[in-house]
Short mmCIF file of C-alpha atoms in Angstrom, two decimals:
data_model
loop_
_atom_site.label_atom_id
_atom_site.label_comp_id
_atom_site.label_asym_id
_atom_site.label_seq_id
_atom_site.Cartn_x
_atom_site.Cartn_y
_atom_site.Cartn_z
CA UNK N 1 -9.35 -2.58 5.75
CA UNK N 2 -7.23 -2.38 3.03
CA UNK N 3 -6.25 0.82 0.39
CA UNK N 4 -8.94 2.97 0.74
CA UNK N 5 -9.37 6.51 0.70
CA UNK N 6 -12.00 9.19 2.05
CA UNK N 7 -14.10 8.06 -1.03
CA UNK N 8 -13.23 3.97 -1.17
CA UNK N 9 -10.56 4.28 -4.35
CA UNK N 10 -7.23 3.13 -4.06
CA UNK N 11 -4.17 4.31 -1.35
CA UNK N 12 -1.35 5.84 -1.44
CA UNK N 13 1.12 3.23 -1.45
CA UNK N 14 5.26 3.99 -1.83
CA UNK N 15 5.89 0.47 -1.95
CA UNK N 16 3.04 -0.84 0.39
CA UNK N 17 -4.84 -3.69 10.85
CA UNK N 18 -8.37 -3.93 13.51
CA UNK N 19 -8.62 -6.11 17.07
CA UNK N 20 -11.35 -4.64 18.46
CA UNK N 21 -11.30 -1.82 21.20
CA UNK N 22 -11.15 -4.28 24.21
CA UNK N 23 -11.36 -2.83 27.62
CA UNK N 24 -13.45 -5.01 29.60
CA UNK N 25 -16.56 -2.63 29.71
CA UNK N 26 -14.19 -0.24 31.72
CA UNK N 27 -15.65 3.38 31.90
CA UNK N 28 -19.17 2.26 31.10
CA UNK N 29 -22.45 2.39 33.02
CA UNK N 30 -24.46 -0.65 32.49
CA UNK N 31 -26.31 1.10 29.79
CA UNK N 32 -23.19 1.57 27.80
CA UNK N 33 -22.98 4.93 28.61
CA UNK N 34 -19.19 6.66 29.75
CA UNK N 35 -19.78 6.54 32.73
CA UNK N 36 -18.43 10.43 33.27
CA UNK N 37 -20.21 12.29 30.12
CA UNK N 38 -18.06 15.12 29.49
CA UNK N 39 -15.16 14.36 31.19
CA UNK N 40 -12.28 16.49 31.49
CA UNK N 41 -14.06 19.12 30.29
CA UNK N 42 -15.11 17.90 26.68
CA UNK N 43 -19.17 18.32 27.05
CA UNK N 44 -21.60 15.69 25.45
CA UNK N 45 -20.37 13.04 23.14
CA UNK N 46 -20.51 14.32 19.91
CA UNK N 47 -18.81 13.55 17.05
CA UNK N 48 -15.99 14.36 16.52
CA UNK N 49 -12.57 12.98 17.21
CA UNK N 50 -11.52 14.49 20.21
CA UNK N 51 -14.74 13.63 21.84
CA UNK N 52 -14.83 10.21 20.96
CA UNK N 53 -11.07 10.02 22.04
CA UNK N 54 -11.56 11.71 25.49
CA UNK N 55 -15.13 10.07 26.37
CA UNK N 56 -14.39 6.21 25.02
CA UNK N 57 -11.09 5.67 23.61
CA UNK N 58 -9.17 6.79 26.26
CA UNK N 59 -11.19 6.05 29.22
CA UNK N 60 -12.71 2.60 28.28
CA UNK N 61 -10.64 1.27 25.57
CA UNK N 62 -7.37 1.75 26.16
CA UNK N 63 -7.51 -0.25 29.70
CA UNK N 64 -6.44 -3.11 26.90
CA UNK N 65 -5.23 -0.93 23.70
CA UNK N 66 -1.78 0.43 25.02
CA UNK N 67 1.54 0.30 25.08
CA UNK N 68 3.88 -2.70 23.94
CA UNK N 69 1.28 -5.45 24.36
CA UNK N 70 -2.12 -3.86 22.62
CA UNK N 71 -4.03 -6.76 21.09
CA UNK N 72 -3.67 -6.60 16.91
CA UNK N 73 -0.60 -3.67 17.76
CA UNK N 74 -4.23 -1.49 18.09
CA UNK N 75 -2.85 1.34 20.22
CA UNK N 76 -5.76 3.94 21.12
CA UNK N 77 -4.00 6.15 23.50
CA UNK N 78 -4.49 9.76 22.29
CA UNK N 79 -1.14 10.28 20.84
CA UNK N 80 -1.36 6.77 18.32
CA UNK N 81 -5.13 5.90 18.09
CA UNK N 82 -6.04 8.03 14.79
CA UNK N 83 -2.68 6.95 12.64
CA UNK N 84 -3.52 3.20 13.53
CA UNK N 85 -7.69 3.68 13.01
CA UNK N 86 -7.78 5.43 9.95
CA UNK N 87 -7.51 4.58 6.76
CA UNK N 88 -5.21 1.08 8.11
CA UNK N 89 -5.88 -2.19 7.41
CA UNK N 90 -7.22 -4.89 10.24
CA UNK N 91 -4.76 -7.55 11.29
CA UNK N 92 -7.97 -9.56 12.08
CA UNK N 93 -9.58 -8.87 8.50
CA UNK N 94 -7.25 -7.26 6.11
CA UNK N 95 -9.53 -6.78 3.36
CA UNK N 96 -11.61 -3.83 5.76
CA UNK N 97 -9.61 -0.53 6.97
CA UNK N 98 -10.09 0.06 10.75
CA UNK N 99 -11.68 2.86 9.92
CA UNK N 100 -13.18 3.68 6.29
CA UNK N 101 -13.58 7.64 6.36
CA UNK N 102 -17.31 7.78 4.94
CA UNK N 103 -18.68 4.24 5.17
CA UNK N 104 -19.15 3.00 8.94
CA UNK N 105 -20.87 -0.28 7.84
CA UNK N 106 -17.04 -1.20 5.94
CA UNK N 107 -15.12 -0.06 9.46
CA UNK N 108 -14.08 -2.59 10.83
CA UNK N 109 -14.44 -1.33 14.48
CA UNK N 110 -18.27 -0.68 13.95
CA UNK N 111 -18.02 -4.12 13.15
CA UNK N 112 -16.57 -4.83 16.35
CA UNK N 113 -18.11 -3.00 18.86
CA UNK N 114 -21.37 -4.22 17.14
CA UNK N 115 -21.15 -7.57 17.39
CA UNK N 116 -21.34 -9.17 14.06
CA UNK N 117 -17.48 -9.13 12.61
CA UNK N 118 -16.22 -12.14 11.08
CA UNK N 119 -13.36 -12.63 13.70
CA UNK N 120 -13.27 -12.59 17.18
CA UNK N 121 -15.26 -11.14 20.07
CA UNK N 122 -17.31 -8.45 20.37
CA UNK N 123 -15.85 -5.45 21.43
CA UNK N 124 -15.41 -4.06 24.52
CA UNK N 125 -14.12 -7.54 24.87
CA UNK N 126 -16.92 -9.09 27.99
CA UNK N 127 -18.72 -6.14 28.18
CA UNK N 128 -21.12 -4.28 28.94
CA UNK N 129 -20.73 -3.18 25.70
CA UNK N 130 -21.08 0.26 24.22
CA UNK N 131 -24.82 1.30 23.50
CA UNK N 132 -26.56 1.90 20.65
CA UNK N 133 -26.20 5.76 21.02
CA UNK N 134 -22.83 6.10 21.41
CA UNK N 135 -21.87 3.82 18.48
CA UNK N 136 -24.15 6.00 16.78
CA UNK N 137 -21.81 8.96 17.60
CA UNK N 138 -18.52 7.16 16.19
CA UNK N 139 -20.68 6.39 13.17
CA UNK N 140 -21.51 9.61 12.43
CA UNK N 141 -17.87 10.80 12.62
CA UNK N 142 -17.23 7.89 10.29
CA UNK N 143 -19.57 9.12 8.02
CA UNK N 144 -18.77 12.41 8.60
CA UNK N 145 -14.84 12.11 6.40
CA UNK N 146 -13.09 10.64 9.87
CA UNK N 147 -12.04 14.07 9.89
CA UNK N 148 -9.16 14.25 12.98
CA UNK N 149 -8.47 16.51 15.96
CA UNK N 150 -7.65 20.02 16.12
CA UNK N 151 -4.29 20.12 18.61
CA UNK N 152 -1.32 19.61 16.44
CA UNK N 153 2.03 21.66 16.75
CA UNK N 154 2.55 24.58 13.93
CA UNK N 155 6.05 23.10 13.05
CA UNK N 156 6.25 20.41 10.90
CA UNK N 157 7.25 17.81 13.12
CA UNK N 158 7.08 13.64 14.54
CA UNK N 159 4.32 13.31 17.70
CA UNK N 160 4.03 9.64 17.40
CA UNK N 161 5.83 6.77 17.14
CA UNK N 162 4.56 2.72 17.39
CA UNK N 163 6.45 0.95 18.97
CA UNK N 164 7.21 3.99 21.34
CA UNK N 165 10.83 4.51 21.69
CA UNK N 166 13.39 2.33 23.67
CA UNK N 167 9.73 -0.31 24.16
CA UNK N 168 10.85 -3.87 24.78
CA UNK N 169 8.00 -6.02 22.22
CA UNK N 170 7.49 -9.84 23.21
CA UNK N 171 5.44 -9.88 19.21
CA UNK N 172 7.20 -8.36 16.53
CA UNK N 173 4.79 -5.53 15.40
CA UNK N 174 2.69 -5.82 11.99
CA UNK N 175 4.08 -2.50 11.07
CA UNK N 176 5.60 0.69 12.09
CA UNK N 177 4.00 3.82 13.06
CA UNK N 178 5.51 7.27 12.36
CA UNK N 179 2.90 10.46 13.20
CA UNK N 180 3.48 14.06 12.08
CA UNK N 181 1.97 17.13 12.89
CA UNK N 182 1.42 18.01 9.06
CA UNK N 183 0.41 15.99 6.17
CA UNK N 184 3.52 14.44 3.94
CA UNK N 185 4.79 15.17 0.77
CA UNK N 186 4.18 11.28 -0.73
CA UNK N 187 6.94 12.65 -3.37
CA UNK N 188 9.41 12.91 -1.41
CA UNK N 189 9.47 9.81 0.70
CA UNK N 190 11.89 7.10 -0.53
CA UNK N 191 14.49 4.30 0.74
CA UNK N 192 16.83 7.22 1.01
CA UNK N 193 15.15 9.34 3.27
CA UNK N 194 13.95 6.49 5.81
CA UNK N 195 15.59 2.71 6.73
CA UNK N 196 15.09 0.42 9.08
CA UNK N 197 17.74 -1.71 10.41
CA UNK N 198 18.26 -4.63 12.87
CA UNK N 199 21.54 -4.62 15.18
CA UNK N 200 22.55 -8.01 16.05
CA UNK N 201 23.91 -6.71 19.75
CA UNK N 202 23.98 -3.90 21.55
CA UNK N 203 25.87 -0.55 20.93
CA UNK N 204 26.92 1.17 18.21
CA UNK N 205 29.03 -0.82 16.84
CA UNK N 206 27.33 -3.77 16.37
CA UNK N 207 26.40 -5.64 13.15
CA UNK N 208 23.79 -3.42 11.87
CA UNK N 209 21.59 -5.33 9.00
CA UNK N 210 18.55 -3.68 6.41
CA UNK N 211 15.13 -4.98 7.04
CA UNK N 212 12.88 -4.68 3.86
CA UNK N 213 9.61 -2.57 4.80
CA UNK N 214 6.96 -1.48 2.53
CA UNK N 215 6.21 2.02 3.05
CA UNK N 216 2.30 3.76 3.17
CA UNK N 217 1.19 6.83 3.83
CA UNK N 218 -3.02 6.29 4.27
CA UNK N 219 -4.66 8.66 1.51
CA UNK N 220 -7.45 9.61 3.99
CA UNK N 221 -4.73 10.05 6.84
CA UNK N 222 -1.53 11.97 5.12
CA UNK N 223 0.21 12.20 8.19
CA UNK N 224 0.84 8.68 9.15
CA UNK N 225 3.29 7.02 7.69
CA UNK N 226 3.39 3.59 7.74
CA UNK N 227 6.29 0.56 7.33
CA UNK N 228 5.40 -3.11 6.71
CA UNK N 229 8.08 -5.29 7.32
CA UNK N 230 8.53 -7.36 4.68
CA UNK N 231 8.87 -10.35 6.83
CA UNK N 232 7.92 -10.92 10.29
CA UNK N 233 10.42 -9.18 12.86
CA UNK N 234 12.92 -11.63 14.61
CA UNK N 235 14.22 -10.87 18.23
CA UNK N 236 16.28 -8.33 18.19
CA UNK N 237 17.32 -4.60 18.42
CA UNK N 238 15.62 -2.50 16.20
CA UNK N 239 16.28 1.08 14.92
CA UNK N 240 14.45 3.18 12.31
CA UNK N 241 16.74 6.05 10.40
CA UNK N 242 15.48 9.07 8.94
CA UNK N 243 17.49 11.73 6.88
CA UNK N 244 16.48 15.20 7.55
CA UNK N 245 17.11 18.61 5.66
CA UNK N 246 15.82 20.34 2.98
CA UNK N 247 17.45 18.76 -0.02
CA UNK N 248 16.90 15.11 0.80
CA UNK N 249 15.05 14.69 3.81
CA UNK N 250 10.84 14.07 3.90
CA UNK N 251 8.88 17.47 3.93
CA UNK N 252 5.31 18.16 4.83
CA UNK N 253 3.13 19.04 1.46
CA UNK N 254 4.09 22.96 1.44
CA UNK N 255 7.65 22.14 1.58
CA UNK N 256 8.99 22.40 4.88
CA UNK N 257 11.15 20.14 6.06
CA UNK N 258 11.85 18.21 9.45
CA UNK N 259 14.63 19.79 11.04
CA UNK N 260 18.37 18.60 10.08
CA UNK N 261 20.64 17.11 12.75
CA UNK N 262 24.08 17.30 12.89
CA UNK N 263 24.36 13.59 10.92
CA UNK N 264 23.40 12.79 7.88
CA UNK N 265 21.04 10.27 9.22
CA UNK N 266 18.87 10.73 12.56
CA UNK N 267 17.79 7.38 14.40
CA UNK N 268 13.95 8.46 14.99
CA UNK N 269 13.05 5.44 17.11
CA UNK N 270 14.74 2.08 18.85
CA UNK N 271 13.11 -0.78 20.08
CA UNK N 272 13.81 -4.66 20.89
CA UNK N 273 11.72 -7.46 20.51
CA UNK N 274 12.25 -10.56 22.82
CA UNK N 275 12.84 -14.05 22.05
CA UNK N 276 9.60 -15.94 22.76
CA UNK N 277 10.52 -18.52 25.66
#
């Protein structure tokens, strides 16, 4: 899944993955069904993405796609599943997108939860698997743009970050997440207005050190931004820098800006990742 937009052409790339939804058949009937259909008060599956993220991703798929140790970094809790589906390369098969907004038969988790992808196991990993009628459902949003939810704040602001903040990682992640509530300004994202750096101890006044990232921002998803470290990540203490403020900081696409801090600099997100044993 790799650079392509809501029509197949080329990303957005600055300077520029899918493991399957595994979840052990968790939340399914033995027909593949949810086995609560309209669950916390969503109705029928239809298609759309806050059905499909309240009646599969979050009940059935996210018993193995969360938090530090999601197979493939493939978060699909509600606040991190659409910024690391859509329009994002697979770690398994690089060449698909995770999700390509208008061709389901190219997403690499149809692939997945149908059976025949190149790599690895069908999806949800031992079953029972999904049935035919509810795959049918995330096809058709597929098909449909991979249009996302409706509940995001007015303000132009971050809701989600991968790694979460202060999360300990025992693999070093195949990129960084940032989420915002509007969609970016590509123009206005450079090494000036983000950074990532790796401390080599603890506090603030330890040896702090650049780590080269590639940075994305999906064209069929323009408010993820993504950062590809140039190298794999090395145990260690991370930290990712953003400048805020109207005259140098990012902005969403009418203009407005994140809100300045004090600093010139505002560390958006910390993490560590341990030394293998």
């Amino acid at each position: 899944m790799r650079r392509a937009t809501k029509n197949g052409s080329a990303a957005v790339v600055v300077s520029w993955l899918l493991g399957g939804c595994a979840g052990n058949g968790v939340g399914l009937d033995a027909n593949g069904e949810p086995l609560v259909p309209g669950a916390q008060g969503s109705g029928p599956l239809t298609a759309n993405f806050d059905s499909i993220q309240a009646q599969v991703f979050t009940p059935i798929c996210t018993v193995c796609h969360a938090g530090a140790n999601a197979p493939e970094g493939l978060r699909l809790d509600a606040a991190n599943s659409y910024n690391l589906l859509v329009d994002v390369p697979s770690t398994e098969v690089p060449s698909l997108f995770r999700v390509k907004p208008g061709d389901p038969d190219n997403s690499y988790v149809i692939q997945k939860l149908e059976g025949h992808a190149a790599v690895g196991a069908r999806m949800p990993f031992g079953g029972p698997y999904l049935s035919g009628a509810v795959i049918a459902v995330i096809r058709q949003w597929i098909t449909d743009g991979a249009l996302p939810g409706n509940s995001m704040p007015a303000s132009f602001a971050i809701v989600s970050l991968a790694p979460a903040a202060n999360e300990v990682l025992m693999e070093p992640p195949a990129q960084i997440m940032i989420g915002f509530s509007h969609d970016l300004d590509i123009n206005r994202i450079d090494p000036a207005s983000l950074r990532v750096e790796r401390r080599a101890g603890e506090g603030a006044e330890a040896p702090a050190q650049s780590v080269p990232v590639r940075i994305t921002v999906p064209s069929a998803n323009p408010r993820a931004l993504l950062l590809w470290p140039v190298q794999p990540l090395s145990a260690g203490h991370y930290r990712v820098l953003l400048r805020a403020g109207a005259a140098t900081g990012l902005s969403d696409i009418a203009g407005e800006p994140l809100p300045a801090a004090d600093s010139a600099e505002t560390m958006i997100l910390n993490f560590d990742i341990e030394a293998a044993p």
